[in-house]
Coordinates of C-alpha atoms in Angstrom, one line a residue:
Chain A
X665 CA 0.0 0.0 0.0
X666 CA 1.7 3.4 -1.1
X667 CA 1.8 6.1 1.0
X668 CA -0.1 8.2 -1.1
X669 CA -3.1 6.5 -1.1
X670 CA -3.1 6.1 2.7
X671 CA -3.0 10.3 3.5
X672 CA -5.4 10.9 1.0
X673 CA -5.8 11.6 -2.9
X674 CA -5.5 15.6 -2.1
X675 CA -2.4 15.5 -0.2
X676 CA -1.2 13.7 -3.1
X677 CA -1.7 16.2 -5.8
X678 CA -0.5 19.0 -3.6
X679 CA 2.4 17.1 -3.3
X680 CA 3.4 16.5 -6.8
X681 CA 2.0 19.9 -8.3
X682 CA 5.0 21.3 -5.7
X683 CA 8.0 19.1 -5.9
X684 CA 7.2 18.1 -9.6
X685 CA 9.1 15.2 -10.5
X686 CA 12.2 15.6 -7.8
X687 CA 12.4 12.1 -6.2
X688 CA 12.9 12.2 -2.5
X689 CA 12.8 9.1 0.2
X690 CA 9.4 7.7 1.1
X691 CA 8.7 7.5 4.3
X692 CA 6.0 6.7 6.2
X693 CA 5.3 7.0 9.9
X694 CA 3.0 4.1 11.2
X695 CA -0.1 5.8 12.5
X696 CA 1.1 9.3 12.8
X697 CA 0.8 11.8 10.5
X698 CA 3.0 13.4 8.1
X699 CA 4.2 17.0 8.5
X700 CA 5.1 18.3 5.2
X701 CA 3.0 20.7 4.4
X702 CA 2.2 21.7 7.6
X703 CA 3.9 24.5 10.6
X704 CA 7.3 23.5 11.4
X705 CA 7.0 22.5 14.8
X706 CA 8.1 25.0 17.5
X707 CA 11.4 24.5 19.8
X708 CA 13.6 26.0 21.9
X709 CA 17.5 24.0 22.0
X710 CA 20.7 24.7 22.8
X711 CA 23.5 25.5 20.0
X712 CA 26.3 24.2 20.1
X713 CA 27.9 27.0 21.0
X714 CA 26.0 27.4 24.4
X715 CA 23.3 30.0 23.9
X716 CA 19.2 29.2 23.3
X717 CA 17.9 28.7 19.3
X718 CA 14.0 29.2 18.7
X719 CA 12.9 28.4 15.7
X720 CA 10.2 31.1 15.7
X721 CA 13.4 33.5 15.3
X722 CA 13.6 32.4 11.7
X723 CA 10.3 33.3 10.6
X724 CA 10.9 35.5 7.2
X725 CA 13.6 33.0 6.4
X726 CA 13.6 30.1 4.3
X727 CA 15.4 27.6 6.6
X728 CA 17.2 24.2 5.4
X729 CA 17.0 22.4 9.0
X730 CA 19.5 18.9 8.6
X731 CA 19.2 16.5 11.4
X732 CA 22.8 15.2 11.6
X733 CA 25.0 13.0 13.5
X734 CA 28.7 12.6 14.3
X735 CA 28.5 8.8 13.1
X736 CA 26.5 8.8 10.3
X737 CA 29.0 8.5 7.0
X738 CA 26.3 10.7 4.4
X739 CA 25.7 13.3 6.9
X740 CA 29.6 14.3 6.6
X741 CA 29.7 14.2 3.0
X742 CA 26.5 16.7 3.0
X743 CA 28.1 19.0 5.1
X744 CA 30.3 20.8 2.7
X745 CA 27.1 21.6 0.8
X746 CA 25.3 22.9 3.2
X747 CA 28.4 25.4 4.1
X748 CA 28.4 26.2 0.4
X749 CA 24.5 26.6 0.5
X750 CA 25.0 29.4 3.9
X751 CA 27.4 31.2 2.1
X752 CA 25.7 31.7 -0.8
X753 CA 22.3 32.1 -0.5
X754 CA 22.9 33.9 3.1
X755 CA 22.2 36.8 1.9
X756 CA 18.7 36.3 0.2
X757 CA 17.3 35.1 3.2
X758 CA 18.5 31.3 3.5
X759 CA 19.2 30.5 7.0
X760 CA 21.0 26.9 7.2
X761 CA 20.8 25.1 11.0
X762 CA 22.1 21.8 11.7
X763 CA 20.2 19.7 14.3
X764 CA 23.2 17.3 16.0
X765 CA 21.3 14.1 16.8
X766 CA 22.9 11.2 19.0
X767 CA 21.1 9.3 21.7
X768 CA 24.8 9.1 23.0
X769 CA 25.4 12.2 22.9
X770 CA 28.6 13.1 23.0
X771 CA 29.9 16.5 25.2
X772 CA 29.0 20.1 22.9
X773 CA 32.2 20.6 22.7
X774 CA 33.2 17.8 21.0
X775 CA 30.7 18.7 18.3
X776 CA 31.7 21.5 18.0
X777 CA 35.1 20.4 17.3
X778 CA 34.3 17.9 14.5
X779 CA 32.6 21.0 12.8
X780 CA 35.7 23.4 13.0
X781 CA 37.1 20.6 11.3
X782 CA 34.8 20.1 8.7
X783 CA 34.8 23.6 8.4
X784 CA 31.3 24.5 9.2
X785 CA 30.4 28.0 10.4
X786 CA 26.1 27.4 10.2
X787 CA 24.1 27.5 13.1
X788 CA 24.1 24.1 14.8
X789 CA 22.1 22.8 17.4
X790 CA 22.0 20.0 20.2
X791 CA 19.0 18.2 19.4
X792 CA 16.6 16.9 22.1
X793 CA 14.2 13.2 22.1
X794 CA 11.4 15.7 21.5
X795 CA 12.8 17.5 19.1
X796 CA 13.5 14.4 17.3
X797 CA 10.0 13.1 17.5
X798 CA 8.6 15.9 16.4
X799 CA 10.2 15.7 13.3
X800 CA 10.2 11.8 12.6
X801 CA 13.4 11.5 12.8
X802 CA 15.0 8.0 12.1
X803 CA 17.5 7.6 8.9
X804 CA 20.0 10.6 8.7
X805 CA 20.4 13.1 7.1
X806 CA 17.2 14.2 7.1
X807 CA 16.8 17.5 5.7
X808 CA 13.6 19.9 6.1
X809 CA 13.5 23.1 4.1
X810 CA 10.7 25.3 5.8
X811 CA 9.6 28.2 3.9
X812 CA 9.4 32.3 5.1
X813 CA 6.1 31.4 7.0
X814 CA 7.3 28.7 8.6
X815 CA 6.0 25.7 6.8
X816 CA 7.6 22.5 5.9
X817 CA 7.6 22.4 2.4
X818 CA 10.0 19.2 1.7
X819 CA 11.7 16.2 4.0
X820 CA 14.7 14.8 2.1
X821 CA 16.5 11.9 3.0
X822 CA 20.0 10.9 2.6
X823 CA 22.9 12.2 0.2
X824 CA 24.4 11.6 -2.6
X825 CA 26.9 14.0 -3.8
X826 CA 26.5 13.7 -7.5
X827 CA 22.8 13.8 -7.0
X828 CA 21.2 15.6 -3.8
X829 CA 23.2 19.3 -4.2
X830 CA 21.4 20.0 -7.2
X831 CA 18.0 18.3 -6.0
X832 CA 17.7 20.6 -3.1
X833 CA 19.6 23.7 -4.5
X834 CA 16.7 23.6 -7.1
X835 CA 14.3 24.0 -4.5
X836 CA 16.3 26.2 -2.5
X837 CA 16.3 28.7 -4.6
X838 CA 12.3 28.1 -5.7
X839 CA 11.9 29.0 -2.2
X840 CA 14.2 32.3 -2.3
X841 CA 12.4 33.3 -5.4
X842 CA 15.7 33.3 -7.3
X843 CA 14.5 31.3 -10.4
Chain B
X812 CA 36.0 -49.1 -3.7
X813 CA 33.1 -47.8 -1.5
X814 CA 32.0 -50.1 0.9
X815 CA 28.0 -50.6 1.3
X816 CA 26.4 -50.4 5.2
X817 CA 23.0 -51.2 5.4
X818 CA 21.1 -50.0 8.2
X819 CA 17.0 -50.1 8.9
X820 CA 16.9 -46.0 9.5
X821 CA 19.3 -43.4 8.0
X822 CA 18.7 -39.7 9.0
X823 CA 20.3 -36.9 6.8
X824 CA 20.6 -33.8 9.1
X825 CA 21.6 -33.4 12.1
X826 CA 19.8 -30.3 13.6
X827 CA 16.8 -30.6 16.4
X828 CA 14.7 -32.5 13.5
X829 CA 17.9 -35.0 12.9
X830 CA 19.1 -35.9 16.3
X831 CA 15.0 -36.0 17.7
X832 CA 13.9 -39.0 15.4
X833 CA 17.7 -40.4 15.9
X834 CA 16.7 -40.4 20.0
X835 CA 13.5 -42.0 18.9
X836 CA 14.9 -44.7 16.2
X837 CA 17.9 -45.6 18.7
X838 CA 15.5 -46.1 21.4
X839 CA 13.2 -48.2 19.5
X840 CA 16.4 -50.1 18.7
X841 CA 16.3 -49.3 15.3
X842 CA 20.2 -48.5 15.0
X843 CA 20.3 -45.1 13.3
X844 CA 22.5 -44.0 11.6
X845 CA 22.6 -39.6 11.6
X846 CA 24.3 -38.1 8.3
X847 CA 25.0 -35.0 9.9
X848 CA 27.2 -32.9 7.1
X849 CA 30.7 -32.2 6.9
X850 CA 30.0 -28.4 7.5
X851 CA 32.6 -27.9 4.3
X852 CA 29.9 -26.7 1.7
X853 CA 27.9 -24.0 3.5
X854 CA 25.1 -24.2 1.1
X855 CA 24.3 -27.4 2.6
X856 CA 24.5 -26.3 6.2
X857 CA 26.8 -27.3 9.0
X858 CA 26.3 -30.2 11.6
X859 CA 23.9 -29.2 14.3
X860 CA 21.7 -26.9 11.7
X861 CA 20.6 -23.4 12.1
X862 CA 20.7 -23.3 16.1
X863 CA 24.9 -23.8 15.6
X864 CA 24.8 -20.2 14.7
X865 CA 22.7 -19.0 17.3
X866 CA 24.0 -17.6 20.4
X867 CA 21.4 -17.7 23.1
X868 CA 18.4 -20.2 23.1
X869 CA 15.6 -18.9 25.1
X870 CA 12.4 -19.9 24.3
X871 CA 13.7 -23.7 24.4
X872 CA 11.7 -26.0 27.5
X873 CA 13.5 -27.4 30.3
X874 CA 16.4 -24.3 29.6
X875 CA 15.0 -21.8 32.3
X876 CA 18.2 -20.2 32.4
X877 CA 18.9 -20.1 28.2
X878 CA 21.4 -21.8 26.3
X879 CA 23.5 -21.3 23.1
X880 CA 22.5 -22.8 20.3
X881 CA 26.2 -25.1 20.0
X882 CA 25.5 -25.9 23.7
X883 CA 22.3 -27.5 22.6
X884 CA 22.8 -29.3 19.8
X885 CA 25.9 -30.9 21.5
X886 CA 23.5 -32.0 24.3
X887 CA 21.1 -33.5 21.1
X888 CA 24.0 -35.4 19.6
X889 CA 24.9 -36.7 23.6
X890 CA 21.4 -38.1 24.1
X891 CA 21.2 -39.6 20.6
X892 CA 24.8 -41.1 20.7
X893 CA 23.4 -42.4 24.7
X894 CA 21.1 -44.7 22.7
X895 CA 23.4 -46.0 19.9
X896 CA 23.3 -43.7 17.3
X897 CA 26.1 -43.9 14.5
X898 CA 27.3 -40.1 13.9
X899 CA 28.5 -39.8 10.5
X900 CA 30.1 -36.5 9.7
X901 CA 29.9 -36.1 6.4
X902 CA 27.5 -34.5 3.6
X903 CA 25.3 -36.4 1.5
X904 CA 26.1 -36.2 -1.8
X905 CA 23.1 -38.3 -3.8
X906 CA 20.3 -40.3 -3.0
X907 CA 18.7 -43.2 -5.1
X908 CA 14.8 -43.6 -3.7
X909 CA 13.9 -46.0 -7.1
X910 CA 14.1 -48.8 -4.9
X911 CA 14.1 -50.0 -1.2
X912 CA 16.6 -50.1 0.0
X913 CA 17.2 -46.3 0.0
X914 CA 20.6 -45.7 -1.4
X915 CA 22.5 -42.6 0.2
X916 CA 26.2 -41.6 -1.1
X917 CA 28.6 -39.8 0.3
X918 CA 32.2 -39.0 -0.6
X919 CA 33.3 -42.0 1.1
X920 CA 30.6 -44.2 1.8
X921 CA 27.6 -45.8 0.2
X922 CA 24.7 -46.3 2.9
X923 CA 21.2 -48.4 2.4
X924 CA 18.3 -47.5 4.3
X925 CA 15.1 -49.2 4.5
X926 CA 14.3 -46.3 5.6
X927 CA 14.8 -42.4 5.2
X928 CA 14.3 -39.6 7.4
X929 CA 15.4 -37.0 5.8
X930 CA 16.1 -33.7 8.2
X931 CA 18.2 -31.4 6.4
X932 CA 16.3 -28.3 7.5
X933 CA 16.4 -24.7 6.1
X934 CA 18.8 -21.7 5.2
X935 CA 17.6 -18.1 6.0
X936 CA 18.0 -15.9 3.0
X937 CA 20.9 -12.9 3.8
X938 CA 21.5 -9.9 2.3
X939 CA 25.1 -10.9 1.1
X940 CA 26.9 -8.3 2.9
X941 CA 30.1 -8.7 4.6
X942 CA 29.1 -6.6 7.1
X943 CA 26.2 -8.6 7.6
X944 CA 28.1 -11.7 8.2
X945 CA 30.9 -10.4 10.4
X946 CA 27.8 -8.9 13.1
X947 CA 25.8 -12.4 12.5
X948 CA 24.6 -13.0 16.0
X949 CA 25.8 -9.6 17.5
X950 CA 22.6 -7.7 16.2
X951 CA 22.5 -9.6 12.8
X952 CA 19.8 -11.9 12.9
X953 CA 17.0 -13.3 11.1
X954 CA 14.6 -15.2 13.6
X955 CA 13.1 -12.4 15.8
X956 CA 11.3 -15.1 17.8
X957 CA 14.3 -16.7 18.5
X958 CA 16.3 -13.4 19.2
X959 CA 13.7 -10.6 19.7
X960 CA 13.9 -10.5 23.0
X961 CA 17.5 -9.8 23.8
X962 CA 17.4 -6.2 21.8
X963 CA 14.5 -4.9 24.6
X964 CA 14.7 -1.3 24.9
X965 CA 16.3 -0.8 21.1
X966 CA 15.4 0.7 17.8
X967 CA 15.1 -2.3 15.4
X968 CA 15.3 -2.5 11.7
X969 CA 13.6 -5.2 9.7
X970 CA 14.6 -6.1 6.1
X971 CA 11.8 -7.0 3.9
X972 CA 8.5 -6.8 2.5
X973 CA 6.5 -10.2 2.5
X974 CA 4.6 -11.6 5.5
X975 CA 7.2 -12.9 7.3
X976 CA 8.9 -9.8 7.4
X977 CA 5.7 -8.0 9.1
X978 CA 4.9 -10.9 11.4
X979 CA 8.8 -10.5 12.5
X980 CA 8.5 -6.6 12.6
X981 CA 4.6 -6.8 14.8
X982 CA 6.2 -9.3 16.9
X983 CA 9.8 -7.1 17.8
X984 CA 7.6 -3.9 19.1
X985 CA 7.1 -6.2 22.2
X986 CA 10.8 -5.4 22.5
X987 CA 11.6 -2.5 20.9
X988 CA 11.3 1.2 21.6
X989 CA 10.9 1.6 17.7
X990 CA 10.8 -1.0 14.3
X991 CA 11.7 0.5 11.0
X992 CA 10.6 -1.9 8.1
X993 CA 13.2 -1.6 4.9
X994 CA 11.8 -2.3 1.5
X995 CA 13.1 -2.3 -1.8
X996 CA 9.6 -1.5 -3.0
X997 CA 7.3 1.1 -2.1
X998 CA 4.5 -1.4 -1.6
X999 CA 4.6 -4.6 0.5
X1000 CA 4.0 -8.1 -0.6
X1001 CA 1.9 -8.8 2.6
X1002 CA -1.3 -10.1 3.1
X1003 CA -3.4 -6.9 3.6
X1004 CA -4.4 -7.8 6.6
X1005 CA -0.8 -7.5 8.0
X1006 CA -0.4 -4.6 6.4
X1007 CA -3.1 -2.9 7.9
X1008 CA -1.4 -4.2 11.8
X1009 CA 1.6 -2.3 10.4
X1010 CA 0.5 0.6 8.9
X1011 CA -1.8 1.2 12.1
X1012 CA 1.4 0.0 14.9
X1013 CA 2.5 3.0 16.5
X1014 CA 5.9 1.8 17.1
X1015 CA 6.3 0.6 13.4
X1016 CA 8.3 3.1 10.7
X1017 CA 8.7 2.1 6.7
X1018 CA 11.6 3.1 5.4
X1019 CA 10.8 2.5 1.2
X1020 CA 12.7 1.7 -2.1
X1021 CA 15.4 1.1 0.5
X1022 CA 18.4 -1.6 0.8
X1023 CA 20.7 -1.8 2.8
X1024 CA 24.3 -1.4 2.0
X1025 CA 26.3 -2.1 5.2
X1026 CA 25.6 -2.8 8.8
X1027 CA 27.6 -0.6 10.7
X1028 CA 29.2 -1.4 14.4
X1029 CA 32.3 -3.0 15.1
X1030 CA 31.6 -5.6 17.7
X1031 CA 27.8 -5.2 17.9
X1032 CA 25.4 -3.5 15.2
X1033 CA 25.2 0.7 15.9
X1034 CA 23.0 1.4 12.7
X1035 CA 22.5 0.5 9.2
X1036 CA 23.8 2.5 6.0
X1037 CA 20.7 2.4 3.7
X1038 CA 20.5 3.2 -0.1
X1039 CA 17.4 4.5 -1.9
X1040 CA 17.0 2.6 -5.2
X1041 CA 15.4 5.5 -6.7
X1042 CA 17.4 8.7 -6.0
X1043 CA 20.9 7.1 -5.2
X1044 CA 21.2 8.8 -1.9
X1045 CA 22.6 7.2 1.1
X1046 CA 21.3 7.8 5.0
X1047 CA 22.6 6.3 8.1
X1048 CA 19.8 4.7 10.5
X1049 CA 20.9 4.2 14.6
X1050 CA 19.4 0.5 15.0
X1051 CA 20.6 -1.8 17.7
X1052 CA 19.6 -5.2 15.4
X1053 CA 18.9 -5.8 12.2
X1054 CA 16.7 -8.6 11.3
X1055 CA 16.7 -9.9 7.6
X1056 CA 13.1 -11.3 6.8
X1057 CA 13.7 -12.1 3.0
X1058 CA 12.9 -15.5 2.8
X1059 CA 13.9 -19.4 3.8
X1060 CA 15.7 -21.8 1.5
X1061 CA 15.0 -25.2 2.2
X1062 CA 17.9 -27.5 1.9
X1063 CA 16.0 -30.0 -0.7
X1064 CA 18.5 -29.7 -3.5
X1065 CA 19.4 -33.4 -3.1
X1066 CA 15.6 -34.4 -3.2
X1067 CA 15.0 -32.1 -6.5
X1068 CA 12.9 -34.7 -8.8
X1069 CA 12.8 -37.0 -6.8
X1070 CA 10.0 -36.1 -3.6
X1071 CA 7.1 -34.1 -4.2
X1072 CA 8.1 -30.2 -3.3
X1073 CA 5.9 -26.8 -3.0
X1074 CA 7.0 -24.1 -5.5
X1075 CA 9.2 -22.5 -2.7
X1076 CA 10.8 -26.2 -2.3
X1077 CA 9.9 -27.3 0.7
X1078 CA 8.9 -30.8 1.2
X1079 CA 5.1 -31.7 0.9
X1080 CA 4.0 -34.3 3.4
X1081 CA 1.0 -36.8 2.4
X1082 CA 0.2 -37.7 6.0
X1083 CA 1.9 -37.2 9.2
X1084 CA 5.6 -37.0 8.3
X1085 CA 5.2 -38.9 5.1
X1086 CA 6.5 -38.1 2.2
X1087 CA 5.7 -38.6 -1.8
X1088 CA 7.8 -41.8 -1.3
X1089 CA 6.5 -44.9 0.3
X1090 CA 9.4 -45.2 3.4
X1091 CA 11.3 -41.6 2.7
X1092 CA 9.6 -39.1 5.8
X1093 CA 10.7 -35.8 6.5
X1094 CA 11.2 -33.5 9.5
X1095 CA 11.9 -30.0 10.5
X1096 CA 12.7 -27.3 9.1
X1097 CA 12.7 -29.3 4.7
X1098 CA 8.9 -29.3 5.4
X1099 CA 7.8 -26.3 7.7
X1100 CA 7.9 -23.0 6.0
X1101 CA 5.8 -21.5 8.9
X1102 CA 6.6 -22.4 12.7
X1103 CA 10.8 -22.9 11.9
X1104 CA 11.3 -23.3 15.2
X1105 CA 13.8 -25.7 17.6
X1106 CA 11.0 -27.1 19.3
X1107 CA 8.6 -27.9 16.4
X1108 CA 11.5 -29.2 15.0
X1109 CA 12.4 -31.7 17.3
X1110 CA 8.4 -32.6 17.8
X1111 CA 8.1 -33.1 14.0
X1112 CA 11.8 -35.6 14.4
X1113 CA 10.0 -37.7 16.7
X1114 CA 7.0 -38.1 14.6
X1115 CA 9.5 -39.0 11.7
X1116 CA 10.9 -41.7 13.6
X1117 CA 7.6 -42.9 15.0
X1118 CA 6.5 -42.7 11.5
X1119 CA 9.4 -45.0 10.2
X1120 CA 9.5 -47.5 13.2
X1121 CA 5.7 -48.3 12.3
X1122 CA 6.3 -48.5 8.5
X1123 CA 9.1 -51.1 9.1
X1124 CA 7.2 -52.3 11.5
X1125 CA 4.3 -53.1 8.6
X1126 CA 6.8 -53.8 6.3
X1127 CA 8.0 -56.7 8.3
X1128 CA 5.5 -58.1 8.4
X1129 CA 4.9 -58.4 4.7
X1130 CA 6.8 -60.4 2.5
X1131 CA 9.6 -58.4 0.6
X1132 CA 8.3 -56.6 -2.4
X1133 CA 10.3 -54.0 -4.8
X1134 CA 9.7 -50.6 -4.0
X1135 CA 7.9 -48.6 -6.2
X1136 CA 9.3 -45.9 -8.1
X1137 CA 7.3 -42.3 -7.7
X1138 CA 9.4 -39.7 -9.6
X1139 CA 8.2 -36.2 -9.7
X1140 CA 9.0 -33.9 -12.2
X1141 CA 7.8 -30.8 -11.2
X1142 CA 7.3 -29.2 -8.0
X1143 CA 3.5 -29.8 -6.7
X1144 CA 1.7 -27.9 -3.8

């Protein structure tokens, strides 16, 4: 049974009238319900760097919010991209946060030194079981891209670097109203 | 030169099925003879069957505190050898059921039986991963009712898309905080009636047009790198156990066109352990694609042999008449 036909035949058409053809994972969440489409959920975390992140602060900004971890092999090879995608789009509004998410968490600083070394200067947060839930979180990288109102307008899953920079710049920049 | 050895029962396998009817035929003093495999081809299996790579044995009676699998099946091959039981440890390489008596080769040897039981269980399908093979048994595993329970309090991931692989996944939330089903589809090949369990199962997750590329963990599984068949783009998952729910091979190459088999090969049985040749009967795992466990097998090893000492039994009491030969062609359900 296909996902589709499960949340309904509108949901569907919204769906691909959007994201046209762009293939992204399928994945469906048992009985709960899927939030693309619908207001990011609200949080207040910790950065990295110490200090309180709220969502709510990006509103007016399309955000690209990437659920990462320190032991996940795609998630590094995205990361690059995404500093790419911060500096250049930065300044038409894109606003690029990475979510750490470990259920071993390891000490902030120690995130924090993996991404000096990665060279990553974006906004990056300390994730929380809530904040994980929330977002139906389970393979990584999972990537939301919330538009200026807040709204979740795509989930993508995974990386490829031949394939995913241009799938999500595409939208990216639908999203800034740069194409 | 071979040399002949005739004996009354001959058993091919040696797992719970194998060693069970060899307790049973040894203790009705029929002088058994177990042809337990060499353990060199792996297609074939190793002595002891599917338990020998199982750690911990739980849901076995009369174990209240567990046991590993080897453990076990050393115990079966003790209590069968108790009785008189010949252990032979090699793999059968052809058998000749035109005829009574039942002619079994091996490298070595040529055996007659006047009677079969043949016991040579069932292979889990496997991804074909290194990875997967290296963590076998330290979160690789594909019998949740066997190892289920000793990943409580994990995230679980289940390979596959058929019944089997939702019947594994609804029985693992009893242990699990979460179970994420991998599918290389983006439909399932379930009855819908277990898909409706899964789709409705709070705790269950569907991960589709996914396979998985490599276990990840060095000494026990950590998570699972996964591959979308349609976009190309690769995403870790944080499991605890993987469980591989694509399919059972049964170990009936030997038996092709010669016993009656289901399209998936498994044995059919006519009555009780019985098979489509007058004297040949069949136990465990060959003929059971849907319990597969220890204990069913062992039950269904004692019918064999209760089966076989009556048939000899019958047959003794007739005057000697030339088998008959059944050859079938093609698999029949």
């Amino acid at each position: 049974m296909k996902r589709i036909e499960r949340k309904g035949f509108w949901l569907g058409v919204t769906f691909l009238l959007v994201f046209g053809l762009a293939r992204v994972w399928t994945i469906s969440a048992g009985a709960r319900q899927d939030i693309v489409g619908e207001k990011a959920p609200a949080f207040e975390i910790a950065t990295v760097a110490g200090e309180q992140f709220s969502l709510e602060q990006m509103r007016g900004k399309v955000v690209v919010l990437d659920f990462w971890a320190v032991w996940c092999g795609p998630c590094v090879k995205s990361m690059p991209f995404f500093q790419t995608l911060s500096e250049k789009y930065g300044a038409d509004g894109l606003e690029v946060v990475g979510v750490h998410v470990d259920d071993r968490m390891p000490p902030p600083e120690e995130v924090g030194t993996y991404l000096e070394k990665l060279g990553v200067s974006y906004t990056n947060l300390l994730s929380t079981v809530d904040v994980d839930n929330e977002f139906m979180i389970y393979a990584m990288p999972t990537t939301y891209l919330i538009d200026r109102e807040g709204v979740i307008v795509k989930r993508h899953i995974g990386f490829n670097p031949s394939k995913t920079p241009d799938r999500l710049q595409e939208d990216i920049r639908g999203l800034l109203g740069l194409d | 030169m071979t040399e002949t050895k005739r004996r009354r029962v001959i058993i091919i396998g040696s797992g719970p099925a194998g060693y069970t009817a060899a307790i049973y035929a040894a203790r009705a003093e029929l002088e058994p003879l177990v042809i337990a495999g060499s353990g060199a081809d792996p297609k074939i299996g190793i002595p002891g069957g599917q338990l020998m790579l199982t750690t911990d044995v739980e849901n076995y009676p009369g174990f209240p505190e567990g046991v590993t699998g080897p453990d076990m099946m050393d115990l079966f091959r003790k209590q069968a050898e108790r009785f008189g039981t010949e252990i032979v440890y090699a793999d059968a390489t052809s058998v000749d059921l035109s005829e009574r008596p039942f002619r079994v080769e091996t490298a070595k040897e040529t055996y007659l039986a006047d009677a079969l039981v043949i016991a040579t269980g069932a292979a889990a399908k496997w991804l074909g991963l290194e990875s997967e093979k290296k963590l076998q048994n330290r979160g690789v595993s594909a019998c949740a009712t066997c190892d289920g329970a000793l990943y409580r309090g994990k995230e679980i991931a289940v390979v596959g898309g058929g019944d089997t692989a939702i019947e594994e996944a609804l029985f693992l939330t009893r242990f699990a905080t979460k179970v994420t089903i991998i599918h290389r589809r983006d439909e399932l090949r379930a009855s819908k009636i277990m898909q409706d369990r899964a789709f409705k199962h709070e705790k269950i997750e569907f991960l589709w047009d996914s396979e998985v590329v490599e276990v990840l963990g060095d000494n026990d599984v950590t998570g699972l790198r996964i591959r979308n068949r349609k976009s190309d783009e690769e995403s870790d998952l944080a499991v605890g156990a993987l469980f591989v729910a694509i399919g059972h091979v049964p170990n009936t190459g030997l038996f092709q066109g010669l016993l009656a088999t289901d399209d998936q090969g498994y044995l059919t049985l006519e009555e009780g352990t019985w098979t489509s040749v007058e004297g040949v009967f069949a136990s465990g795992d060959v003929a059971d694609k849907v319990y597969r466990q220890a204990v069913t097998a062992a039950g269904t090893g004692c019918a064999a042999a209760i089966d076989a000492e009556r048939w000899l039994a019958e047959k003794e009491a007739e005057p000697v008449q030339p088998a008959t030969t059944e050859t079938v062609a093609e698999a029949t359900t």
